[in-house]
mmCIF file of C-alpha atoms in Angstrom:
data_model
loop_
_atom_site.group_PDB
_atom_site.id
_atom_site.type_symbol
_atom_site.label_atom_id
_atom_site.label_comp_id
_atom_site.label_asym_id
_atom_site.label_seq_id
_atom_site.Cartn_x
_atom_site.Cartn_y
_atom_site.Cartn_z
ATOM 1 C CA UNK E 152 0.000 0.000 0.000
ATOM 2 C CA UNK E 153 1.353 3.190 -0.857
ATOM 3 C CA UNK E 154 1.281 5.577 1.763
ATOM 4 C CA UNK E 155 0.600 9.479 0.887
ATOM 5 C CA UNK E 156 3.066 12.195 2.665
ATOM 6 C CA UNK E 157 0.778 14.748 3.359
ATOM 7 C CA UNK E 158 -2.927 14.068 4.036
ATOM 8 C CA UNK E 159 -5.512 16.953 4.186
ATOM 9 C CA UNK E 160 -8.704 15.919 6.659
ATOM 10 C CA UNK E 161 -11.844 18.344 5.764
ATOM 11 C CA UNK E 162 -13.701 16.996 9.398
ATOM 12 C CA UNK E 163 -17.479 17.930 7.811
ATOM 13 C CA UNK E 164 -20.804 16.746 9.079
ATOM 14 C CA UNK E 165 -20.622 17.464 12.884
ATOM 15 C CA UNK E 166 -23.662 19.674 13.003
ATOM 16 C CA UNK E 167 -25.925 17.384 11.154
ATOM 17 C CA UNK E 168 -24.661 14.340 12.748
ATOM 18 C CA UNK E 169 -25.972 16.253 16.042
ATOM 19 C CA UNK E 170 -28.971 16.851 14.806
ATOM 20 C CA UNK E 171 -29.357 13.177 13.690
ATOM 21 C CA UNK E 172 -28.948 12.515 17.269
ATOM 22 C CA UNK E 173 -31.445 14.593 18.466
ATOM 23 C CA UNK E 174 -29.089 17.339 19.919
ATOM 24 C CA UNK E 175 -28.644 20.887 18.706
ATOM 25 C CA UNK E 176 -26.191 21.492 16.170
ATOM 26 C CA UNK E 177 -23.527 23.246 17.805
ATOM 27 C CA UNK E 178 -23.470 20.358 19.960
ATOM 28 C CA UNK E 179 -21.740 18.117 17.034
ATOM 29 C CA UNK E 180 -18.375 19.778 17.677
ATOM 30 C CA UNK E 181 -17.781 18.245 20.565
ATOM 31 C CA UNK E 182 -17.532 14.815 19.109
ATOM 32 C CA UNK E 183 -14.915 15.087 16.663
ATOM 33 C CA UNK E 184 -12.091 15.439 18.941
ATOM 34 C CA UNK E 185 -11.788 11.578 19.439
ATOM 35 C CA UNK E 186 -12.151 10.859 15.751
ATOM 36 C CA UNK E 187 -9.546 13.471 15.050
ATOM 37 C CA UNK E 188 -7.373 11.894 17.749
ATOM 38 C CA UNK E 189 -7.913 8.424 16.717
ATOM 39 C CA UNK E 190 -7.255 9.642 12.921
ATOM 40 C CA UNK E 191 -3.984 11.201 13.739
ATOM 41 C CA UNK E 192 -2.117 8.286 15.807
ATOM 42 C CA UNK E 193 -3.448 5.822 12.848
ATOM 43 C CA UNK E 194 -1.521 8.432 9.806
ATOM 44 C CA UNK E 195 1.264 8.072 12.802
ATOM 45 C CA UNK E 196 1.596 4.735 12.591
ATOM 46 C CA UNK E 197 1.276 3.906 8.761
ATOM 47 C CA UNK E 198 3.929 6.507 8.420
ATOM 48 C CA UNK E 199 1.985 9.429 7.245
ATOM 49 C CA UNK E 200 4.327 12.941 7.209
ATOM 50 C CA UNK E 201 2.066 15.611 7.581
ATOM 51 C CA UNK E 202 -1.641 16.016 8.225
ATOM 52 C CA UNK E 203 -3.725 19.156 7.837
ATOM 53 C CA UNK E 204 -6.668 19.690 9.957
ATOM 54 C CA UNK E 205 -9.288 21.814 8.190
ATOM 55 C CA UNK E 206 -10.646 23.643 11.769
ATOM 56 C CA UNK E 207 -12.684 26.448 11.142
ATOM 57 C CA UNK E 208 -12.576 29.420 8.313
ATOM 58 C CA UNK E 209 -13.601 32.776 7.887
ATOM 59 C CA UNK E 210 -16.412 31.653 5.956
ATOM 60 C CA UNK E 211 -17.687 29.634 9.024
ATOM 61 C CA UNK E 212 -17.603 32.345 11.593
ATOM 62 C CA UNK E 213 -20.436 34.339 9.903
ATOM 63 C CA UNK E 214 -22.663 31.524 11.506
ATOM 64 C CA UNK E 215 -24.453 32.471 14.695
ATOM 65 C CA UNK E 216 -22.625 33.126 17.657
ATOM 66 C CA UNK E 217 -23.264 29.629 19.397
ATOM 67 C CA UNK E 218 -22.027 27.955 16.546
ATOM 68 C CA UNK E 219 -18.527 29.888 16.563
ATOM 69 C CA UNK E 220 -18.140 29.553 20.079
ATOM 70 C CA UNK E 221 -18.770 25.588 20.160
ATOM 71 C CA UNK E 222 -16.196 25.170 17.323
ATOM 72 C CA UNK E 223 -13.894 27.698 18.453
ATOM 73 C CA UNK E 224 -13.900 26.101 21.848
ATOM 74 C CA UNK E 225 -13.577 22.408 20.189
ATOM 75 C CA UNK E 226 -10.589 23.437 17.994
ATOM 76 C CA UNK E 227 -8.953 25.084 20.811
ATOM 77 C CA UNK E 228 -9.847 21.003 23.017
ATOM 78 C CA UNK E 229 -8.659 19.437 19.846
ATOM 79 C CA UNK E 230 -4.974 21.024 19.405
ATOM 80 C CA UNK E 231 -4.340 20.897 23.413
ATOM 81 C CA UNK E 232 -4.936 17.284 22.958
ATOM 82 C CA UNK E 233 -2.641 16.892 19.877
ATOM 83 C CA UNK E 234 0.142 18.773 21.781
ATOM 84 C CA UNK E 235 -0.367 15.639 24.068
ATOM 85 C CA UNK E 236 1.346 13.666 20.840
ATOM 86 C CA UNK E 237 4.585 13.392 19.639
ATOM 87 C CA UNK E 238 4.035 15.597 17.084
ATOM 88 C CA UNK E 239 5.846 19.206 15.344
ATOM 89 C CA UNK E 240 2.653 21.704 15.578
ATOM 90 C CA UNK E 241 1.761 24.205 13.450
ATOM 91 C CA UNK E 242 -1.142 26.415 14.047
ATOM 92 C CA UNK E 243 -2.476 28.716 11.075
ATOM 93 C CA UNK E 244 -4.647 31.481 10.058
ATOM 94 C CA UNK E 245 -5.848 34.650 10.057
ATOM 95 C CA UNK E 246 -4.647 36.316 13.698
ATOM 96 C CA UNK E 247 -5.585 39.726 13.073
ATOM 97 C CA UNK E 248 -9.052 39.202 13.399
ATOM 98 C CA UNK E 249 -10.922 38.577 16.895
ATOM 99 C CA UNK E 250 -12.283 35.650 15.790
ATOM 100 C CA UNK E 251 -8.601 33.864 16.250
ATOM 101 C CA UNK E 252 -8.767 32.285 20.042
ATOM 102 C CA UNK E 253 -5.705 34.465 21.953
ATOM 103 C CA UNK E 254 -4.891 31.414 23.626
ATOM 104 C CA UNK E 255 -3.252 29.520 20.682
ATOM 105 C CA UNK E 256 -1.234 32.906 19.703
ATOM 106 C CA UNK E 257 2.023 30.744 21.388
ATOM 107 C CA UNK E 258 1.472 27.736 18.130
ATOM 108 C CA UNK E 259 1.438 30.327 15.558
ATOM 109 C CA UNK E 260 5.182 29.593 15.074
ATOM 110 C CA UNK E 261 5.339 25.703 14.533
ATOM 111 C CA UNK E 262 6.799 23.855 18.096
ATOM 112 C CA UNK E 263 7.800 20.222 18.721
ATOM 113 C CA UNK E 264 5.775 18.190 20.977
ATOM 114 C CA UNK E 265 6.610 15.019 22.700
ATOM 115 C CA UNK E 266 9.088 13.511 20.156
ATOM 116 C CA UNK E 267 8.334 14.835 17.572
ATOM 117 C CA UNK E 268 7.883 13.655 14.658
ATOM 118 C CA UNK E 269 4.946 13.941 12.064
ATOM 119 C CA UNK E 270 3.884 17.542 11.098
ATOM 120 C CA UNK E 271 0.731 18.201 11.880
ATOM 121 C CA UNK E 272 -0.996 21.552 10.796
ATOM 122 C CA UNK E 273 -4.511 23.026 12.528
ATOM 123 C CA UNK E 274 -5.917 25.940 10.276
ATOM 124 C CA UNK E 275 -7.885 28.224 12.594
ATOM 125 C CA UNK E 276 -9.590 31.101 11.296
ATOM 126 C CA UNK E 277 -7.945 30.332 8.262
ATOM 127 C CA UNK E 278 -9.491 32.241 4.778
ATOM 128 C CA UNK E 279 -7.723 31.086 1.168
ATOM 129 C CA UNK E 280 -8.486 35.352 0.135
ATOM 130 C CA UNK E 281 -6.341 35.519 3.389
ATOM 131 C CA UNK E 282 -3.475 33.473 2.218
ATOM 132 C CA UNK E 283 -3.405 34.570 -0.991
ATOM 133 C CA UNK E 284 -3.659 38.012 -0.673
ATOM 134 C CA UNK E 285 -0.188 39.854 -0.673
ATOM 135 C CA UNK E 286 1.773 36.941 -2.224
ATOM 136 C CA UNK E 287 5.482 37.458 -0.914
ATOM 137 C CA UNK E 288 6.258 38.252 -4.702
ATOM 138 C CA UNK E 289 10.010 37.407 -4.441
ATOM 139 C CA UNK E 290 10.169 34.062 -2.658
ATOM 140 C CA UNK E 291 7.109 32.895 -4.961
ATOM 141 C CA UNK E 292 9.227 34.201 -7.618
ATOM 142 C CA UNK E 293 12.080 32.196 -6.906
ATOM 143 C CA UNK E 294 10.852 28.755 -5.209
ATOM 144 C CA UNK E 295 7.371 28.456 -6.453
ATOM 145 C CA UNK E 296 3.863 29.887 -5.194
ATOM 146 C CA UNK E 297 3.568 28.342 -2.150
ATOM 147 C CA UNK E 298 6.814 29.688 -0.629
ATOM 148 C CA UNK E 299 5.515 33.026 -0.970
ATOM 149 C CA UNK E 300 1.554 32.138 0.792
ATOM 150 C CA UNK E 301 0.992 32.721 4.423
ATOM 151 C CA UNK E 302 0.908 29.147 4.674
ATOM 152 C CA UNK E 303 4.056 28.478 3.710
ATOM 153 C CA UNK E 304 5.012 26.423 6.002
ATOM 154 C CA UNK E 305 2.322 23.655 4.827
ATOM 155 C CA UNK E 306 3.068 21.739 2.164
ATOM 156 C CA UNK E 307 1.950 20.012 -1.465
ATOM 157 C CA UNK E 308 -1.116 17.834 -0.025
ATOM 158 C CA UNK E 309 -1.225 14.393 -1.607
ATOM 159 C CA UNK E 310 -4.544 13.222 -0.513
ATOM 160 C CA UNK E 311 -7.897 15.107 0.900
ATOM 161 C CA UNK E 312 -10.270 13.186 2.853
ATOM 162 C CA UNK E 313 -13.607 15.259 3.372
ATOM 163 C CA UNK E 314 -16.169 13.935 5.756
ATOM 164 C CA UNK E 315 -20.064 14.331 5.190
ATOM 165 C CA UNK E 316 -20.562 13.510 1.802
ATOM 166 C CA UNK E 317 -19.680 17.356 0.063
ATOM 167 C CA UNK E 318 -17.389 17.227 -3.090
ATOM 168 C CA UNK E 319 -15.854 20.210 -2.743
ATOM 169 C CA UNK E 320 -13.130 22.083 -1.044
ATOM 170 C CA UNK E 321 -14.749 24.811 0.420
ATOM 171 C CA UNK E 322 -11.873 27.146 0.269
ATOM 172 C CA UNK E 323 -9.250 24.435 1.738
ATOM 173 C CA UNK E 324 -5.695 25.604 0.810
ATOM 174 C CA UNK E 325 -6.017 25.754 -3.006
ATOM 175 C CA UNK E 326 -2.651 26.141 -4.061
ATOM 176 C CA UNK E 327 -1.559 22.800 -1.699
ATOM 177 C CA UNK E 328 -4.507 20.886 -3.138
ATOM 178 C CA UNK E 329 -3.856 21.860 -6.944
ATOM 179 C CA UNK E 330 -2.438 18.084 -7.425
ATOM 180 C CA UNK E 331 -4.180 16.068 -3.950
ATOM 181 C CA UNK E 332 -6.464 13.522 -4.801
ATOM 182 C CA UNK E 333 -10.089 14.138 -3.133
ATOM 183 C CA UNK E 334 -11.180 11.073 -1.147
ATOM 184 C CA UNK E 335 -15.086 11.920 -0.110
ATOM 185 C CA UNK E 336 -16.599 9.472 2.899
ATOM 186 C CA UNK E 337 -20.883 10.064 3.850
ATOM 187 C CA UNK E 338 -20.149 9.249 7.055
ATOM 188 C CA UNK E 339 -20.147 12.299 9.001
ATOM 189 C CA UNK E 340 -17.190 12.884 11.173
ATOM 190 C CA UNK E 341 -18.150 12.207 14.314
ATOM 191 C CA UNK E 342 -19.081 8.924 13.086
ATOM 192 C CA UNK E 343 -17.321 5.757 14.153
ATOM 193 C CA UNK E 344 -13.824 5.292 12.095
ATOM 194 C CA UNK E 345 -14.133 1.838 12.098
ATOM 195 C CA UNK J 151 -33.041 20.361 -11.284
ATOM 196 C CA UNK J 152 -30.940 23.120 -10.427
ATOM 197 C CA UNK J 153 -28.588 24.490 -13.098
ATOM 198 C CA UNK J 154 -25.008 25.386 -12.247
ATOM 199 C CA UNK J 155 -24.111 29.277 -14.136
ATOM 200 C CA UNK J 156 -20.745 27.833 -14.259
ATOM 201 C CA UNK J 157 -19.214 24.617 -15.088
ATOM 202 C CA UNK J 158 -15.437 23.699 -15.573
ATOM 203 C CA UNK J 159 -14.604 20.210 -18.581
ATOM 204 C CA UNK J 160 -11.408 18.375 -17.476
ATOM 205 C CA UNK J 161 -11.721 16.258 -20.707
ATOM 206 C CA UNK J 162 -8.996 13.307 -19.440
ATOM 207 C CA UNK J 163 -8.932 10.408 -20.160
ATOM 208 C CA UNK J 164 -7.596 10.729 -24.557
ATOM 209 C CA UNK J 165 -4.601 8.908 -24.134
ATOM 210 C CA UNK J 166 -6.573 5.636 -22.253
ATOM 211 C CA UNK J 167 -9.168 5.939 -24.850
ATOM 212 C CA UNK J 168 -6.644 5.373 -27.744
ATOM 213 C CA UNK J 169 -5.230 3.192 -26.311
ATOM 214 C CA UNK J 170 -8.119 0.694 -25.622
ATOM 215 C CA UNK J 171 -8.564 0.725 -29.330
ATOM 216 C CA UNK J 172 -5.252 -0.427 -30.301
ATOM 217 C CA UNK J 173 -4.460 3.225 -31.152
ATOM 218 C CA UNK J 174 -0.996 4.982 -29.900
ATOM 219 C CA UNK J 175 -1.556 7.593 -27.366
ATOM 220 C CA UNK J 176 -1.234 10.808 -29.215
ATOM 221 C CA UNK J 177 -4.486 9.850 -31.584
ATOM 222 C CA UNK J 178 -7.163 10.131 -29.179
ATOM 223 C CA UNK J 179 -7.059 13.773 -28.563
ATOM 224 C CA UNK J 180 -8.601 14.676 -31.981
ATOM 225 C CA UNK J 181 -11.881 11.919 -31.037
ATOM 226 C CA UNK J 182 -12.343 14.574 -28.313
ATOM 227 C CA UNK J 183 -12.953 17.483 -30.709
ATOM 228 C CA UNK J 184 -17.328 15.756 -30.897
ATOM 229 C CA UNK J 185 -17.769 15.463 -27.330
ATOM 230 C CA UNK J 186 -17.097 19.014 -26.671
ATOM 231 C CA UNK J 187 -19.292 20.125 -29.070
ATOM 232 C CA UNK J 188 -22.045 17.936 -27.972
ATOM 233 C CA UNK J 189 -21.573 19.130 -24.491
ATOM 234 C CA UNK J 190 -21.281 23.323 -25.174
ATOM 235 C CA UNK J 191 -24.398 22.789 -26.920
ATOM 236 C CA UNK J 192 -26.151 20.663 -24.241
ATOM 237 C CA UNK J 193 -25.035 23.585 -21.986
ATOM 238 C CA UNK J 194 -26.687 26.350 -23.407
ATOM 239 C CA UNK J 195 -29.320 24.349 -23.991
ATOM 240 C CA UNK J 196 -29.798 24.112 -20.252
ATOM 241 C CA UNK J 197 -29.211 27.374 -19.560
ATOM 242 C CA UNK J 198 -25.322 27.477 -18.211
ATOM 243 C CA UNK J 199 -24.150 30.958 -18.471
ATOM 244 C CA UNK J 200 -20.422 29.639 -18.602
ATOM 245 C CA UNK J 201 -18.097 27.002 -19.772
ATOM 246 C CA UNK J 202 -14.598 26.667 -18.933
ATOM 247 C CA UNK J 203 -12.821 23.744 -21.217
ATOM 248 C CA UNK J 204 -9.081 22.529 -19.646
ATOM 249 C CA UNK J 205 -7.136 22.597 -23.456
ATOM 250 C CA UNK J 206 -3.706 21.800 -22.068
ATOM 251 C CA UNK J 207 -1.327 22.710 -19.364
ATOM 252 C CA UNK J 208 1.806 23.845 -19.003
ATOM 253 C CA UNK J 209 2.351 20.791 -16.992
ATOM 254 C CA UNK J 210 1.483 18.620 -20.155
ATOM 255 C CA UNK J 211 4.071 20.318 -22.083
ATOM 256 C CA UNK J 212 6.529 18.293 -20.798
ATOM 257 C CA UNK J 213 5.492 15.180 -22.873
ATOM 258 C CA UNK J 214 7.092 13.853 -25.741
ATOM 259 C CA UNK J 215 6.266 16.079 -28.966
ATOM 260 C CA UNK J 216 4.010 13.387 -30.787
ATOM 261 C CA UNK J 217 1.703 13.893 -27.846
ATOM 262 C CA UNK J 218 2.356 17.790 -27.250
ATOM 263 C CA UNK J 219 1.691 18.683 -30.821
ATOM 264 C CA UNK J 220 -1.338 16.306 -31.243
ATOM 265 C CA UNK J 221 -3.219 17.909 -28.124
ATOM 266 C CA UNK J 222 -1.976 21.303 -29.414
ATOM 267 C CA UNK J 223 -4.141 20.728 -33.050
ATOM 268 C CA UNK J 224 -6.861 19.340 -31.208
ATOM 269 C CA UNK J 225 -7.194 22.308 -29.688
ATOM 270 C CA UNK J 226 -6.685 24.569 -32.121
ATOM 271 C CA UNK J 227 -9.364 22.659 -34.274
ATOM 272 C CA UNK J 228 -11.570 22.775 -30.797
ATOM 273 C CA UNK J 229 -11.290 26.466 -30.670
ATOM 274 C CA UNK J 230 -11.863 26.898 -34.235
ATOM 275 C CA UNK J 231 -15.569 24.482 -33.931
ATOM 276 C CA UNK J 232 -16.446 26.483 -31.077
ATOM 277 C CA UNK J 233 -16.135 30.026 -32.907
ATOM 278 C CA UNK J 234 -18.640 28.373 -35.253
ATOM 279 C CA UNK J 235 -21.478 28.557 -32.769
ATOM 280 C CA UNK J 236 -23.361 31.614 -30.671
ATOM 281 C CA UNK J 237 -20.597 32.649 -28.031
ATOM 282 C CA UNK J 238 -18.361 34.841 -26.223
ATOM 283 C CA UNK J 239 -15.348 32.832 -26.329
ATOM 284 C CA UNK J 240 -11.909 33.651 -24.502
ATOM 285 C CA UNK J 241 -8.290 31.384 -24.906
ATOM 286 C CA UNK J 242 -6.634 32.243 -21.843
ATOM 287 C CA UNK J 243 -3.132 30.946 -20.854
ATOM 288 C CA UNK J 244 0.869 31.439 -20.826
ATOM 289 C CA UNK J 245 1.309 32.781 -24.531
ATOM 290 C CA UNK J 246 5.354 33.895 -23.178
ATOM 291 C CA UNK J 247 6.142 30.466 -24.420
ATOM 292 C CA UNK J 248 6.454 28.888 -27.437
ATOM 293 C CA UNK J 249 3.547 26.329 -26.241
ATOM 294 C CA UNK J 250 1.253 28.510 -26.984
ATOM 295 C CA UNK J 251 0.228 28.381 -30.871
ATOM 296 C CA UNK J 252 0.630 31.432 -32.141
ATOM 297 C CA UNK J 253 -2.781 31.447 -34.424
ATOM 298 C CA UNK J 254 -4.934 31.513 -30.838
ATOM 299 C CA UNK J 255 -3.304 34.800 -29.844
ATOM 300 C CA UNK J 256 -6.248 36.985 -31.238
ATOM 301 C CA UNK J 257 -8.953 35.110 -29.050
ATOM 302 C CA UNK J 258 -6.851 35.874 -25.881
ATOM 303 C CA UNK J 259 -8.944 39.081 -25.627
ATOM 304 C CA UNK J 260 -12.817 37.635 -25.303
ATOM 305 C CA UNK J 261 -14.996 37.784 -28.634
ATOM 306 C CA UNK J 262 -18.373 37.636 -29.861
ATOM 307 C CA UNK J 263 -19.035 35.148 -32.654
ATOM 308 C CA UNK J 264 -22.767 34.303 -33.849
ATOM 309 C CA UNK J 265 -25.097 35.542 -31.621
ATOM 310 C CA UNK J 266 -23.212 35.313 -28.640
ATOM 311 C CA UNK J 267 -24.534 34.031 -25.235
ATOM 312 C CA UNK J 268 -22.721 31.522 -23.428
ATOM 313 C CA UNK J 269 -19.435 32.213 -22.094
ATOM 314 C CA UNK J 270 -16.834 29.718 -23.130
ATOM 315 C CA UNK J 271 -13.288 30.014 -21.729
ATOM 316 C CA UNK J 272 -10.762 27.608 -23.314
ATOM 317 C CA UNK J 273 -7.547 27.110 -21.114
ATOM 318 C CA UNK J 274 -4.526 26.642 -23.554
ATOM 319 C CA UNK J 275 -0.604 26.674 -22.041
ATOM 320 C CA UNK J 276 -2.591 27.118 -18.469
ATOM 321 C CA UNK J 277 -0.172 26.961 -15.690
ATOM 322 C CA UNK J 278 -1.849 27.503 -11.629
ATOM 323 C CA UNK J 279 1.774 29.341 -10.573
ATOM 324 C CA UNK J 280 1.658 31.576 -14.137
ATOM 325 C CA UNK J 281 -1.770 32.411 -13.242
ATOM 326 C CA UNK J 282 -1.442 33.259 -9.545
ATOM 327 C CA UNK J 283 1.946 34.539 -10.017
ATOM 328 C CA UNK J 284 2.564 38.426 -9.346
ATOM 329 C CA UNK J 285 -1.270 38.979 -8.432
ATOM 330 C CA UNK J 286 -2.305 42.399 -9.320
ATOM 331 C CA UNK J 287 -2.070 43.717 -5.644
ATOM 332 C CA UNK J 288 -4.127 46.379 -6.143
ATOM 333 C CA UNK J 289 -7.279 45.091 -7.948
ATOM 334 C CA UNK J 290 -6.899 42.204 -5.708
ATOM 335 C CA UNK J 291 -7.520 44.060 -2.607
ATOM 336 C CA UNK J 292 -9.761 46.255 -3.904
ATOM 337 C CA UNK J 293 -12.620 43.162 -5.215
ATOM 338 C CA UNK J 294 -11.616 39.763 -4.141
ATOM 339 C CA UNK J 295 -8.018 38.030 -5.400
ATOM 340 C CA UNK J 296 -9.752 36.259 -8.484
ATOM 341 C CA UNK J 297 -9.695 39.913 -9.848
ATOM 342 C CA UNK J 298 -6.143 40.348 -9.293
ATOM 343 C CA UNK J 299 -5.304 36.593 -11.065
ATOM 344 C CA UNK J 300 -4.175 36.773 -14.715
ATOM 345 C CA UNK J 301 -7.834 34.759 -15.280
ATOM 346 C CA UNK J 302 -9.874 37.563 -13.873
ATOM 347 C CA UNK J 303 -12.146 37.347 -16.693
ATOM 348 C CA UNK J 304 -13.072 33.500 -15.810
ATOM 349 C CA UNK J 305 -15.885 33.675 -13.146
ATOM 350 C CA UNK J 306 -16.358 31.161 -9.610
ATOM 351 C CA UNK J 307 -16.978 27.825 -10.586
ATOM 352 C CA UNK J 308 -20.319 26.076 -9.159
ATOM 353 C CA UNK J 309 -19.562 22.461 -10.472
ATOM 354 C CA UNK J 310 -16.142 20.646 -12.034
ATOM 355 C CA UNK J 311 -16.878 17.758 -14.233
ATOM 356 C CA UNK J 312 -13.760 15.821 -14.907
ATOM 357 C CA UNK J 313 -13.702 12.483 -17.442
ATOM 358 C CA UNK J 314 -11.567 9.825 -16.922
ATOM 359 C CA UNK J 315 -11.931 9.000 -13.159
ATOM 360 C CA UNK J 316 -9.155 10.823 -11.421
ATOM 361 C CA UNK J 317 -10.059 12.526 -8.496
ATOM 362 C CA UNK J 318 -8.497 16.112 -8.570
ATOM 363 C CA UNK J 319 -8.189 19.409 -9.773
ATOM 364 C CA UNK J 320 -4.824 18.818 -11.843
ATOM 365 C CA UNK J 321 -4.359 22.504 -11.596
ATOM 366 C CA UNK J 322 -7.302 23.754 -12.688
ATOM 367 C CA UNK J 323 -8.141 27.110 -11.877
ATOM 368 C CA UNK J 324 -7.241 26.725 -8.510
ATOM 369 C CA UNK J 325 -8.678 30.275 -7.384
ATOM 370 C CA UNK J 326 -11.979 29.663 -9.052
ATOM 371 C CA UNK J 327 -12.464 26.522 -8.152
ATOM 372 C CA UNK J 328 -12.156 26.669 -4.466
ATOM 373 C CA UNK J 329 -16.207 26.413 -3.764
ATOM 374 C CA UNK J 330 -16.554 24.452 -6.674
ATOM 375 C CA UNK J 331 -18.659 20.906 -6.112
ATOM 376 C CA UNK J 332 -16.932 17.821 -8.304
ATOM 377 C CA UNK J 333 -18.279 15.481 -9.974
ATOM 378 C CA UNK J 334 -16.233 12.299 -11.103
ATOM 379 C CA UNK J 335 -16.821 10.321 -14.318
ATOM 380 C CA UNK J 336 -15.289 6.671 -15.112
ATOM 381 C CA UNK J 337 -15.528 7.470 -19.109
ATOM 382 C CA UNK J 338 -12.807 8.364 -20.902
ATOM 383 C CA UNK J 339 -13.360 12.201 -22.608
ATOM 384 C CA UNK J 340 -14.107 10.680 -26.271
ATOM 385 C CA UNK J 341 -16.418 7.643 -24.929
ATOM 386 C CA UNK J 342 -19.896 8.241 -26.150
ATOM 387 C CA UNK J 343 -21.688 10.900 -23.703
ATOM 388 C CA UNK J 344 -25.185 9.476 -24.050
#
């Protein structure tokens, strides 16, 4: 089985799996911490480089304000528990904007956890208008696009799994994805993995 | 049914096609001259306000000349069939290099032919770096980066249909394409569409 370097997870579905449950929707968040957990010690083990956590976007925080806060706080549950890996952490988007939690300023610059070891990115407030705007002209010039994105510290994505049945990327790092294969599961991502 | 104002044709699959008929690669790009006309007049038939063909890359180039000068012609004989009907047809791409046939270089400003209608955008020598590269800062800011990208006259993409069954954007208007829903066929491009 060939294994791909850099995996892109796009963790969709949580609100109507919540609502499938009977709960309210915000309520979904909540349950895709284990998945993601589960999820990243599995890409550990078959030897997966880097993984790319789609969190939340720009886009999403024009929902209402129990919505942001539920993912917000989730996001914020599900990268404290990933600094309990051995992992090199990375987290990234836009800061300028209150919608960034303060408390994960200190990951902004990537850090090594544990051991080490796999790359894992968590976008957070993260907008592709964002990361494109105000390409660093001269390093794209000279090493490609992507050296010159705000993200530039993620890299080509080989494979994106999305979660919840949507075949799209909904604004998920389009110059990383250009080549990635798209891998779409129904299941929603709170769902059971196995 | 809900129709999608703008849909993007990754016609793959040629070189498979040919080759299932005991052809050599480079012939089955000219069998995909039919389907395309088939499907731009399906589309305005249906009411799609604009169609966005993927001619050939810059990536492609790099093939041996049999197969870059056979996908060139087919595309040049594309255009050409597609001036023939009502649209507003643009050839957009890297025409810097000698890729780029020189006859195209009076559609790379859009123009009427017939009656006009549908927009059709043919990519020809399209490269995702070329077309991202140096962003026009200014307009960028001003009205969204897809009106800074040297493609600003190609619109957001509702739906990609790609032939041929691989799963990804190859490139294609990366910008564009970021909301874009896709939708996967087996067939190879020249297969029968009906």
């Amino acid at each position: 089985m060939r294994i791909p370097n850099h995996i892109g997870i796009i963790p969709d579905g949580n609100r109507r799996w919540a609502q499938g449950k009977g709960l309210s929707k915000e309520k979904g968040y909540a349950y895709g911490l284990h998945p993601g957990l589960e999820l990243l010690r599995l890409s550990q083990k078959l030897g997966v480089k880097e993984l790319t956590f789609y969190g939340f976007t720009v886009d999403n925080t024009k929902r209402p304000a129990n919505q942001t806060k539920a993912f917000q706080q989730a996001c914020i549950e599900a990268i404290h528990c990933i600094a309990d890996e051995d992992v090199s952490l990375l987290v990234i988007g836009n800061t300028e904007s209150k919608m960034f939690p303060r408390e994960l300023m200190p990951l902004t610059e990537r850090k090594i956890f544990g051991q080490g070891g796999m790359k894992v990115n968590f976008l957070v407030n993260y907008g592709w208008e964002w990361d494109l705007a105000n390409l660093l002209r001269d390093s794209a010039q000279e090493s490609g696009i992507i050296s010159g994105l705000k993200s530039n510290d993620i890299s080509r994505i080989d494979l994106v799994i999305r979660w919840g049945g949507r075949r799209r990327l909904s604004g998920f790092l389009p110059a990383q994805s250009v080549y990635a294969d798209f891998f779409i599961l129904d299941d929603y991502w709170p769902d059971d993995k196995v």
